[in-house]
mmCIF file of C-alpha atoms in Angstrom:
data_model
loop_
_atom_site.group_PDB
_atom_site.id
_atom_site.type_symbol
_atom_site.label_atom_id
_atom_site.label_comp_id
_atom_site.label_asym_id
_atom_site.label_seq_id
_atom_site.Cartn_x
_atom_site.Cartn_y
_atom_site.Cartn_z
ATOM 1 C CA MET W 26 52.424 90.470 36.229
ATOM 2 C CA LYS W 27 53.191 91.442 32.641
ATOM 3 C CA ASN W 28 50.368 91.757 30.137
ATOM 4 C CA VAL W 29 49.531 88.141 29.282
ATOM 5 C CA GLU W 30 47.586 87.198 26.143
ATOM 6 C CA PHE W 31 44.963 84.450 25.963
ATOM 7 C CA GLY W 32 44.228 82.404 22.873
ATOM 8 C CA LEU W 33 42.250 79.450 21.583
ATOM 9 C CA ASP W 34 43.627 76.666 19.402
ATOM 10 C CA THR W 35 41.915 73.915 17.447
ATOM 11 C CA PHE W 36 43.131 71.079 15.261
ATOM 12 C CA GLY W 37 39.792 71.145 13.457
ATOM 13 C CA GLY W 38 38.728 67.855 14.996
ATOM 14 C CA VAL W 39 35.572 66.364 13.521
ATOM 15 C CA THR W 40 32.666 67.009 15.899
ATOM 16 C CA ARG W 41 29.557 64.915 16.586
ATOM 17 C CA ASP W 42 25.926 65.741 15.887
ATOM 18 C CA ALA W 43 22.999 65.134 18.273
ATOM 19 C CA ASN W 44 22.803 61.496 17.126
ATOM 20 C CA GLY W 45 26.483 60.878 17.832
ATOM 21 C CA ASP W 46 27.427 60.758 14.139
ATOM 22 C CA HIS W 47 30.456 62.533 12.685
ATOM 23 C CA VAL W 48 29.758 65.968 11.231
ATOM 24 C CA PRO W 49 30.911 66.246 7.560
ATOM 25 C CA HIS W 50 34.208 68.068 6.953
ATOM 26 C CA PRO W 51 32.655 71.054 5.102
ATOM 27 C CA GLN W 52 30.342 71.805 8.015
ATOM 28 C CA VAL W 53 33.175 71.416 10.535
ATOM 29 C CA ILE W 54 35.182 74.033 8.629
ATOM 30 C CA ARG W 55 32.239 76.450 8.530
ATOM 31 C CA ASP W 56 31.737 75.884 12.259
ATOM 32 C CA LEU W 57 35.395 76.735 12.892
ATOM 33 C CA VAL W 58 34.946 80.083 11.171
ATOM 34 C CA ASP W 59 31.967 80.773 13.431
ATOM 35 C CA ASP W 60 34.044 79.732 16.455
ATOM 36 C CA ALA W 61 36.750 82.253 15.599
ATOM 37 C CA VAL W 62 34.225 85.022 15.030
ATOM 38 C CA LEU W 63 32.730 84.288 18.458
ATOM 39 C CA ALA W 64 36.218 84.218 20.016
ATOM 40 C CA GLY W 65 36.943 87.645 18.581
ATOM 41 C CA SER W 66 33.651 89.025 19.887
ATOM 42 C CA VAL W 67 34.365 87.920 23.474
ATOM 43 C CA GLY W 68 37.855 89.415 23.559
ATOM 44 C CA VAL W 69 40.124 86.412 22.917
ATOM 45 C CA ASP W 70 43.557 87.570 21.684
ATOM 46 C CA PHE W 71 44.525 84.760 19.297
ATOM 47 C CA PHE W 72 42.917 81.958 17.301
ATOM 48 C CA GLY W 73 45.130 79.111 16.027
ATOM 49 C CA LEU W 74 44.307 76.380 13.496
ATOM 50 C CA GLY W 75 46.278 73.159 13.131
ATOM 51 C CA GLU W 76 47.211 71.427 9.875
ATOM 52 C CA HIS W 77 46.382 67.726 9.456
ATOM 53 C CA HIS W 78 45.893 65.288 6.601
ATOM 54 C CA ARG W 79 43.713 62.557 8.107
ATOM 55 C CA PRO W 80 39.969 61.838 8.370
ATOM 56 C CA ASP W 81 39.468 62.828 12.012
ATOM 57 C CA PHE W 82 40.597 66.429 11.370
ATOM 58 C CA ALA W 83 38.985 68.754 8.832
ATOM 59 C CA VAL W 84 41.669 71.381 8.225
ATOM 60 C CA SER W 85 44.510 70.646 5.806
ATOM 61 C CA SER W 86 45.016 74.292 4.764
ATOM 62 C CA PRO W 87 44.876 76.558 7.827
ATOM 63 C CA GLU W 88 45.655 79.729 5.873
ATOM 64 C CA MET W 89 42.541 79.345 3.721
ATOM 65 C CA VAL W 90 40.276 79.056 6.757
ATOM 66 C CA LEU W 91 42.114 81.857 8.538
ATOM 67 C CA ALA W 92 41.589 84.137 5.534
ATOM 68 C CA ALA W 93 37.845 83.494 5.780
ATOM 69 C CA ILE W 94 38.022 84.342 9.477
ATOM 70 C CA ALA W 95 40.005 87.507 8.751
ATOM 71 C CA ALA W 96 37.184 88.765 6.536
ATOM 72 C CA ARG W 97 34.712 88.484 9.434
ATOM 73 C CA THR W 98 36.866 89.795 12.301
ATOM 74 C CA GLU W 99 38.824 92.945 13.061
ATOM 75 C CA ARG W 100 41.040 92.463 16.120
ATOM 76 C CA ILE W 101 41.791 88.833 16.958
ATOM 77 C CA ARG W 102 45.214 87.596 15.821
ATOM 78 C CA LEU W 103 45.225 84.570 13.516
ATOM 79 C CA GLY W 104 47.779 81.811 13.088
ATOM 80 C CA SER W 105 48.567 78.160 12.615
ATOM 81 C CA ALA W 106 48.880 75.594 15.392
ATOM 82 C CA VAL W 107 50.930 74.245 13.719
ATOM 83 C CA THR W 108 52.036 74.538 10.094
ATOM 84 C CA VAL W 109 53.854 71.266 9.327
ATOM 85 C CA LEU W 110 57.009 72.892 8.005
ATOM 86 C CA SER W 111 58.891 69.648 7.405
ATOM 87 C CA SER W 112 56.584 68.644 4.536
ATOM 88 C CA ASP W 113 55.997 72.141 3.171
ATOM 89 C CA ASP W 114 58.102 74.689 1.303
ATOM 90 C CA PRO W 115 59.283 77.607 3.468
ATOM 91 C CA VAL W 116 58.960 80.005 0.545
ATOM 92 C CA ARG W 117 55.317 79.085 0.048
ATOM 93 C CA VAL W 118 54.688 79.176 3.807
ATOM 94 C CA TYR W 119 56.071 82.709 3.958
ATOM 95 C CA GLU W 120 54.083 83.795 0.891
ATOM 96 C CA ARG W 121 50.788 82.390 2.154
ATOM 97 C CA PHE W 122 51.117 83.921 5.599
ATOM 98 C CA ALA W 123 52.337 87.256 4.244
ATOM 99 C CA THR W 124 49.196 87.280 2.103
ATOM 100 C CA LEU W 125 47.084 86.437 5.175
ATOM 101 C CA ASP W 126 48.864 89.249 7.011
ATOM 102 C CA ALA W 127 47.788 91.696 4.308
ATOM 103 C CA VAL W 128 44.199 90.430 4.238
ATOM 104 C CA SER W 129 43.941 90.624 8.037
ATOM 105 C CA ASN W 130 45.653 94.018 8.311
ATOM 106 C CA GLY W 131 48.715 92.718 10.155
ATOM 107 C CA ARG W 132 47.169 89.991 12.337
ATOM 108 C CA ALA W 133 48.897 86.869 10.963
ATOM 109 C CA GLU W 134 51.268 84.648 12.940
ATOM 110 C CA ILE W 135 53.149 81.528 11.878
ATOM 111 C CA VAL W 136 53.544 78.647 14.313
ATOM 112 C CA ALA W 137 55.860 76.206 12.566
ATOM 113 C CA GLY W 138 56.407 72.652 13.768
ATOM 114 C CA ARG W 139 56.929 69.025 12.912
ATOM 115 C CA GLY W 140 53.244 68.242 13.516
ATOM 116 C CA SER W 141 51.562 65.667 15.721
ATOM 117 C CA PHE W 142 51.255 63.061 12.943
ATOM 118 C CA ILE W 143 53.296 61.867 9.977
ATOM 119 C CA GLU W 144 50.665 61.513 7.213
ATOM 120 C CA SER W 145 51.958 64.579 5.371
ATOM 121 C CA PHE W 146 55.372 62.992 4.715
ATOM 122 C CA PRO W 147 54.265 60.258 2.280
ATOM 123 C CA LEU W 148 51.443 62.467 0.981
ATOM 124 C CA PHE W 149 53.911 65.064 -0.279
ATOM 125 C CA GLY W 150 56.701 62.664 -1.148
ATOM 126 C CA TYR W 151 59.078 63.078 1.795
ATOM 127 C CA ASP W 152 61.120 60.326 3.400
ATOM 128 C CA LEU W 153 60.736 59.906 7.159
ATOM 129 C CA ASN W 154 64.424 59.034 7.284
ATOM 130 C CA ASP W 155 65.005 62.739 6.566
ATOM 131 C CA TYR W 156 62.826 63.805 9.522
ATOM 132 C CA GLU W 157 65.557 65.782 11.297
ATOM 133 C CA VAL W 158 67.281 67.409 8.333
ATOM 134 C CA LEU W 159 63.987 68.461 6.750
ATOM 135 C CA PHE W 160 62.933 70.469 9.769
ATOM 136 C CA GLU W 161 66.391 71.876 10.503
ATOM 137 C CA GLU W 162 66.979 73.161 6.970
ATOM 138 C CA LYS W 163 63.465 74.452 6.401
ATOM 139 C CA LEU W 164 63.375 76.310 9.714
ATOM 140 C CA GLU W 165 66.705 77.929 8.867
ATOM 141 C CA LEU W 166 65.318 79.071 5.509
ATOM 142 C CA LEU W 167 62.046 80.330 6.987
ATOM 143 C CA ALA W 168 63.973 82.406 9.521
ATOM 144 C CA ALA W 169 65.937 84.006 6.687
ATOM 145 C CA LEU W 170 62.783 84.704 4.657
ATOM 146 C CA LEU W 171 61.090 86.409 7.610
ATOM 147 C CA THR W 172 63.740 89.153 7.536
ATOM 148 C CA GLU W 173 62.188 90.207 4.193
ATOM 149 C CA GLU W 174 65.686 90.862 2.873
ATOM 150 C CA PRO W 175 67.341 89.167 -0.140
ATOM 151 C CA VAL W 176 68.068 85.552 0.836
ATOM 152 C CA THR W 177 71.028 83.425 -0.166
ATOM 153 C CA TRP W 178 70.627 79.863 1.092
ATOM 154 C CA GLN W 179 71.870 76.398 0.206
ATOM 155 C CA GLY W 180 70.654 73.050 1.562
ATOM 156 C CA THR W 181 69.848 69.474 0.610
ATOM 157 C CA THR W 182 66.035 69.468 0.857
ATOM 158 C CA ARG W 183 65.088 72.023 -1.831
ATOM 159 C CA ALA W 184 66.683 74.204 -4.507
ATOM 160 C CA GLY W 185 69.059 76.847 -3.195
ATOM 161 C CA LEU W 186 68.391 80.576 -3.361
ATOM 162 C CA GLN W 187 70.783 83.296 -4.516
ATOM 163 C CA ASP W 188 70.042 86.878 -3.473
ATOM 164 C CA GLN W 189 66.326 86.053 -3.764
ATOM 165 C CA ARG W 190 63.490 88.380 -2.725
ATOM 166 C CA VAL W 191 60.123 86.869 -1.815
ATOM 167 C CA TYR W 192 56.781 88.641 -2.000
ATOM 168 C CA PRO W 193 54.479 90.073 -0.777
ATOM 169 C CA THR W 194 56.263 92.009 1.903
ATOM 170 C CA THR W 195 54.426 92.792 5.122
ATOM 171 C CA ALA W 196 53.659 96.184 6.589
ATOM 172 C CA ALA W 197 55.446 95.601 9.913
ATOM 173 C CA GLY W 198 57.008 92.128 9.876
ATOM 174 C CA MET W 199 55.334 88.961 11.080
ATOM 175 C CA LYS W 200 55.405 87.204 14.434
ATOM 176 C CA ALA W 201 56.597 83.602 14.170
ATOM 177 C CA TRP W 202 56.872 80.765 16.664
ATOM 178 C CA VAL W 203 58.063 77.182 16.751
ATOM 179 C CA GLY W 204 55.778 74.594 18.288
ATOM 180 C CA VAL W 205 57.815 72.419 20.661
ATOM 181 C CA GLY W 206 56.722 69.262 22.450
ATOM 182 C CA GLY W 207 59.492 69.328 25.029
ATOM 183 C CA SER W 208 62.859 68.210 23.673
ATOM 184 C CA PRO W 209 65.878 70.314 24.750
ATOM 185 C CA GLU W 210 67.258 70.229 21.203
ATOM 186 C CA SER W 211 64.076 71.775 19.828
ATOM 187 C CA VAL W 212 64.128 74.500 22.467
ATOM 188 C CA VAL W 213 67.726 75.442 21.638
ATOM 189 C CA ARG W 214 67.016 75.395 17.891
ATOM 190 C CA THR W 215 64.061 77.738 18.393
ATOM 191 C CA ALA W 216 66.277 80.166 20.290
ATOM 192 C CA ARG W 217 69.068 80.003 17.707
ATOM 193 C CA TYR W 218 66.818 81.059 14.841
ATOM 194 C CA GLY W 219 65.030 83.796 16.791
ATOM 195 C CA PHE W 220 61.507 82.355 16.948
ATOM 196 C CA GLY W 221 59.035 82.562 19.814
ATOM 197 C CA LEU W 222 58.692 79.361 21.864
ATOM 198 C CA PHE W 223 55.243 77.708 21.639
ATOM 199 C CA LEU W 224 55.188 74.875 24.194
ATOM 200 C CA ALA W 225 52.642 72.103 23.732
ATOM 201 C CA ILE W 226 51.884 70.824 27.238
ATOM 202 C CA ILE W 227 49.448 67.970 26.674
ATOM 203 C CA GLY W 228 50.152 65.720 29.636
ATOM 204 C CA GLY W 229 51.424 65.945 33.196
ATOM 205 C CA PRO W 230 51.902 69.010 35.413
ATOM 206 C CA SER W 231 52.908 72.213 33.673
ATOM 207 C CA GLU W 232 55.676 73.028 36.154
ATOM 208 C CA ARG W 233 57.861 70.275 34.692
ATOM 209 C CA PHE W 234 58.352 72.570 31.673
ATOM 210 C CA SER W 235 60.055 75.257 33.761
ATOM 211 C CA ALA W 236 63.435 73.809 32.851
ATOM 212 C CA TYR W 237 62.712 74.220 29.129
ATOM 213 C CA ILE W 238 61.738 77.855 29.592
ATOM 214 C CA ASP W 239 64.926 78.491 31.543
ATOM 215 C CA LEU W 240 66.906 76.723 28.803
ATOM 216 C CA PHE W 241 65.230 78.867 26.137
ATOM 217 C CA LYS W 242 66.190 82.085 27.912
ATOM 218 C CA ARG W 243 69.766 80.942 28.514
ATOM 219 C CA ALA W 244 70.137 79.812 24.899
ATOM 220 C CA GLN W 245 68.982 83.200 23.630
ATOM 221 C CA ASP W 246 71.597 84.863 25.816
ATOM 222 C CA GLU W 247 74.310 82.532 24.533
ATOM 223 C CA PHE W 248 73.304 83.172 20.911
ATOM 224 C CA THR W 249 73.082 86.923 21.705
ATOM 225 C CA VAL W 250 69.634 87.206 20.139
ATOM 226 C CA PRO W 251 66.726 89.281 21.490
ATOM 227 C CA HIS W 252 64.442 87.436 23.900
ATOM 228 C CA GLN W 253 61.297 86.191 22.175
ATOM 229 C CA PRO W 254 57.865 85.528 23.726
ATOM 230 C CA ILE W 255 56.830 82.177 25.210
ATOM 231 C CA ALA W 256 53.392 80.613 24.828
ATOM 232 C CA VAL W 257 51.770 77.514 26.302
ATOM 233 C CA HIS W 258 49.151 75.357 24.555
ATOM 234 C CA SER W 259 47.066 72.816 26.517
ATOM 235 C CA PRO W 260 43.748 71.017 25.937
ATOM 236 C CA GLY W 261 40.531 71.705 27.811
ATOM 237 C CA LEU W 262 36.879 72.707 27.820
ATOM 238 C CA VAL W 263 34.846 75.141 29.917
ATOM 239 C CA ALA W 264 31.234 74.516 30.986
ATOM 240 C CA GLU W 265 28.924 75.987 33.618
ATOM 241 C CA THR W 266 29.963 73.424 36.267
ATOM 242 C CA ASP W 267 32.840 71.029 36.849
ATOM 243 C CA GLU W 268 30.497 68.067 36.564
ATOM 244 C CA GLU W 269 29.056 69.209 33.229
ATOM 245 C CA ALA W 270 32.524 69.802 31.791
ATOM 246 C CA ARG W 271 33.811 66.388 32.852
ATOM 247 C CA ASP W 272 30.711 64.648 31.530
ATOM 248 C CA LEU W 273 31.063 66.398 28.174
ATOM 249 C CA VAL W 274 34.739 65.559 27.741
ATOM 250 C CA ARG W 275 35.077 62.115 29.341
ATOM 251 C CA ASP W 276 33.911 59.731 26.585
ATOM 252 C CA GLY W 277 35.625 61.596 23.774
ATOM 253 C CA TRP W 278 38.855 61.880 25.732
ATOM 254 C CA PHE W 279 38.973 58.122 26.307
ATOM 255 C CA GLU W 280 38.131 57.408 22.679
ATOM 256 C CA MET W 281 40.858 59.746 21.455
ATOM 257 C CA ARG W 282 43.461 58.385 23.880
ATOM 258 C CA LYS W 283 42.671 54.803 22.892
ATOM 259 C CA GLN W 284 43.022 55.656 19.214
ATOM 260 C CA MET W 285 46.344 57.412 19.794
ATOM 261 C CA GLY W 286 47.451 54.448 21.895
ATOM 262 C CA ARG W 287 46.746 52.038 19.054
ATOM 263 C CA GLU W 288 48.745 54.210 16.655
ATOM 264 C CA ARG W 289 51.669 54.981 18.953
ATOM 265 C CA GLY W 290 51.863 52.048 21.344
ATOM 266 C CA TRP W 291 50.595 53.906 24.412
ATOM 267 C CA PRO W 292 48.939 51.935 27.231
ATOM 268 C CA ALA W 293 45.153 52.101 27.493
ATOM 269 C CA PRO W 294 43.972 55.056 29.624
ATOM 270 C CA THR W 295 42.293 54.473 32.987
ATOM 271 C CA PRO W 296 39.623 56.548 34.776
ATOM 272 C CA ASN W 297 42.348 57.679 37.151
ATOM 273 C CA ASP W 298 44.336 59.046 34.208
ATOM 274 C CA PHE W 299 41.432 61.287 33.219
ATOM 275 C CA ASP W 300 40.884 62.620 36.737
ATOM 276 C CA ARG W 301 44.607 63.047 37.344
ATOM 277 C CA GLU W 302 45.078 65.143 34.189
ATOM 278 C CA ILE W 303 42.224 67.433 35.245
ATOM 279 C CA ASP W 304 43.198 67.720 38.908
ATOM 280 C CA GLY W 305 46.947 68.191 38.461
ATOM 281 C CA GLY W 306 47.890 67.655 34.849
ATOM 282 C CA ALA W 307 47.462 69.343 31.490
ATOM 283 C CA LEU W 308 43.708 68.986 30.986
ATOM 284 C CA TYR W 309 41.923 72.292 31.705
ATOM 285 C CA VAL W 310 38.367 71.025 32.139
ATOM 286 C CA GLY W 311 35.779 72.509 34.477
ATOM 287 C CA SER W 312 33.737 75.533 35.440
ATOM 288 C CA PRO W 313 35.051 79.032 34.653
ATOM 289 C CA GLU W 314 36.375 79.345 38.225
ATOM 290 C CA THR W 315 38.167 75.983 38.123
ATOM 291 C CA VAL W 316 39.763 76.583 34.735
ATOM 292 C CA ALA W 317 40.712 80.170 35.617
ATOM 293 C CA ARG W 318 42.521 79.085 38.790
ATOM 294 C CA LYS W 319 44.446 76.428 36.899
ATOM 295 C CA ILE W 320 45.437 78.769 34.067
ATOM 296 C CA ALA W 321 46.513 81.480 36.522
ATOM 297 C CA SER W 322 48.702 78.961 38.345
ATOM 298 C CA THR W 323 50.324 77.838 35.074
ATOM 299 C CA VAL W 324 50.960 81.380 33.856
ATOM 300 C CA GLU W 325 52.394 82.444 37.200
ATOM 301 C CA THR W 326 54.560 79.328 37.602
ATOM 302 C CA LEU W 327 56.016 79.422 34.091
ATOM 303 C CA GLY W 328 55.987 83.186 33.529
ATOM 304 C CA VAL W 329 54.673 82.804 29.969
ATOM 305 C CA ASP W 330 53.449 85.567 27.662
ATOM 306 C CA ARG W 331 50.420 83.717 26.305
ATOM 307 C CA PHE W 332 48.195 80.808 27.264
ATOM 308 C CA ASP W 333 46.227 79.025 24.524
ATOM 309 C CA LEU W 334 43.399 76.637 25.360
ATOM 310 C CA LYS W 335 43.027 73.855 22.781
ATOM 311 C CA TYR W 336 39.249 73.728 23.005
ATOM 312 C CA ASP W 337 38.363 71.173 20.296
ATOM 313 C CA GLN W 338 37.339 68.240 22.445
ATOM 314 C CA PRO W 339 35.296 65.625 20.490
ATOM 315 C CA VAL W 340 31.885 66.980 21.483
ATOM 316 C CA GLN W 341 28.981 68.687 19.740
ATOM 317 C CA HIS W 342 29.610 72.103 18.253
ATOM 318 C CA ASP W 343 27.303 73.896 20.666
ATOM 319 C CA ALA W 344 29.545 72.725 23.536
ATOM 320 C CA HIS W 345 32.511 74.327 21.751
ATOM 321 C CA GLN W 346 30.573 77.566 21.375
ATOM 322 C CA GLN W 347 29.588 77.522 25.056
ATOM 323 C CA SER W 348 33.206 76.905 26.029
ATOM 324 C CA ILE W 349 34.479 79.778 23.866
ATOM 325 C CA GLY W 350 31.927 82.178 25.310
ATOM 326 C CA LEU W 351 32.726 81.232 28.897
ATOM 327 C CA TYR W 352 36.474 81.359 28.232
ATOM 328 C CA GLY W 353 36.394 84.873 26.820
ATOM 329 C CA GLU W 354 33.717 86.390 29.043
ATOM 330 C CA LYS W 355 34.495 84.726 32.381
ATOM 331 C CA VAL W 356 37.746 82.738 32.472
ATOM 332 C CA VAL W 357 40.085 85.323 30.960
ATOM 333 C CA PRO W 358 38.858 88.241 33.161
ATOM 334 C CA MET W 359 39.150 86.001 36.237
ATOM 335 C CA VAL W 360 42.716 85.023 35.313
ATOM 336 C CA ARG W 361 43.687 88.636 34.764
ATOM 337 C CA ASP W 362 42.272 89.555 38.188
ATOM 338 C CA MET W 363 44.104 86.649 39.838
ATOM 339 C CA LEU W 364 47.416 87.598 38.239
ATOM 340 C CA ALA W 365 46.987 91.253 39.136
ATOM 341 C CA SER W 366 46.400 90.435 42.800
#
């Protein structure tokens, strides 16, 4: 097998204290910095922070938190998961991440996407009726900016640019991905603009995404662009035993799914749904051995370049820290051994 990378992602979900109360946002953010420092110390390759603008998530400015992490780490790569490009300005996105790249000595990555929620659209004055054109135009502009050459661009969602340079430049360019939930159109768009494909697999068996990976490779060939890396992002938590991991995650998973169901019209989850997602779906919950076997199977089946575990289940912070330690020290070496053999 090729050299696969292993990362951790978090949306900055608000954790609980020992009494079951929500931890205040400032403490959650400080805890996230500690999480990333721990991840770097146990050999994790990448740490990604999501952008949200709602009370159940603490991070609205990933680059600020990532800069704090950069000051306390030396090797781990740092990026968004995702930057909500549709409601941001591509010029400012480039500038902020180029600055992070300088601060971190070349470790910054952009993962651009539409985001899991829509709160940022009214917050920043964007019309949801422009959902498609906003992302299409802004992704096109971001791709041009990442060349670090003078950009001439015209669209309908922001002022045009004429032979415009944007600063700071980076030392060696910057890796950039597009977060995709699984639509063929999004996969083809990602290929057309030369971004890496960052697949969010949050439900069902991972093998059903094989067709999207094949489409991505074929689209790159048709557009005659160099093949870019492919990453997978899925939720989970590692504990000492399968039973401990399931007990830690169960209540929070049901609470989160019920909340999302109320917002999006999903049916209420059942106990079978929880077990099914762990046993054969996209929930990587269990002992180091259980999670390692499942990750190895996903990586081998899909042939991806990186696997990211979204570890921020709604539990206490010490459970996150335990999960990060086990992931870096036990799960990742096991997966590497499994793939090598």
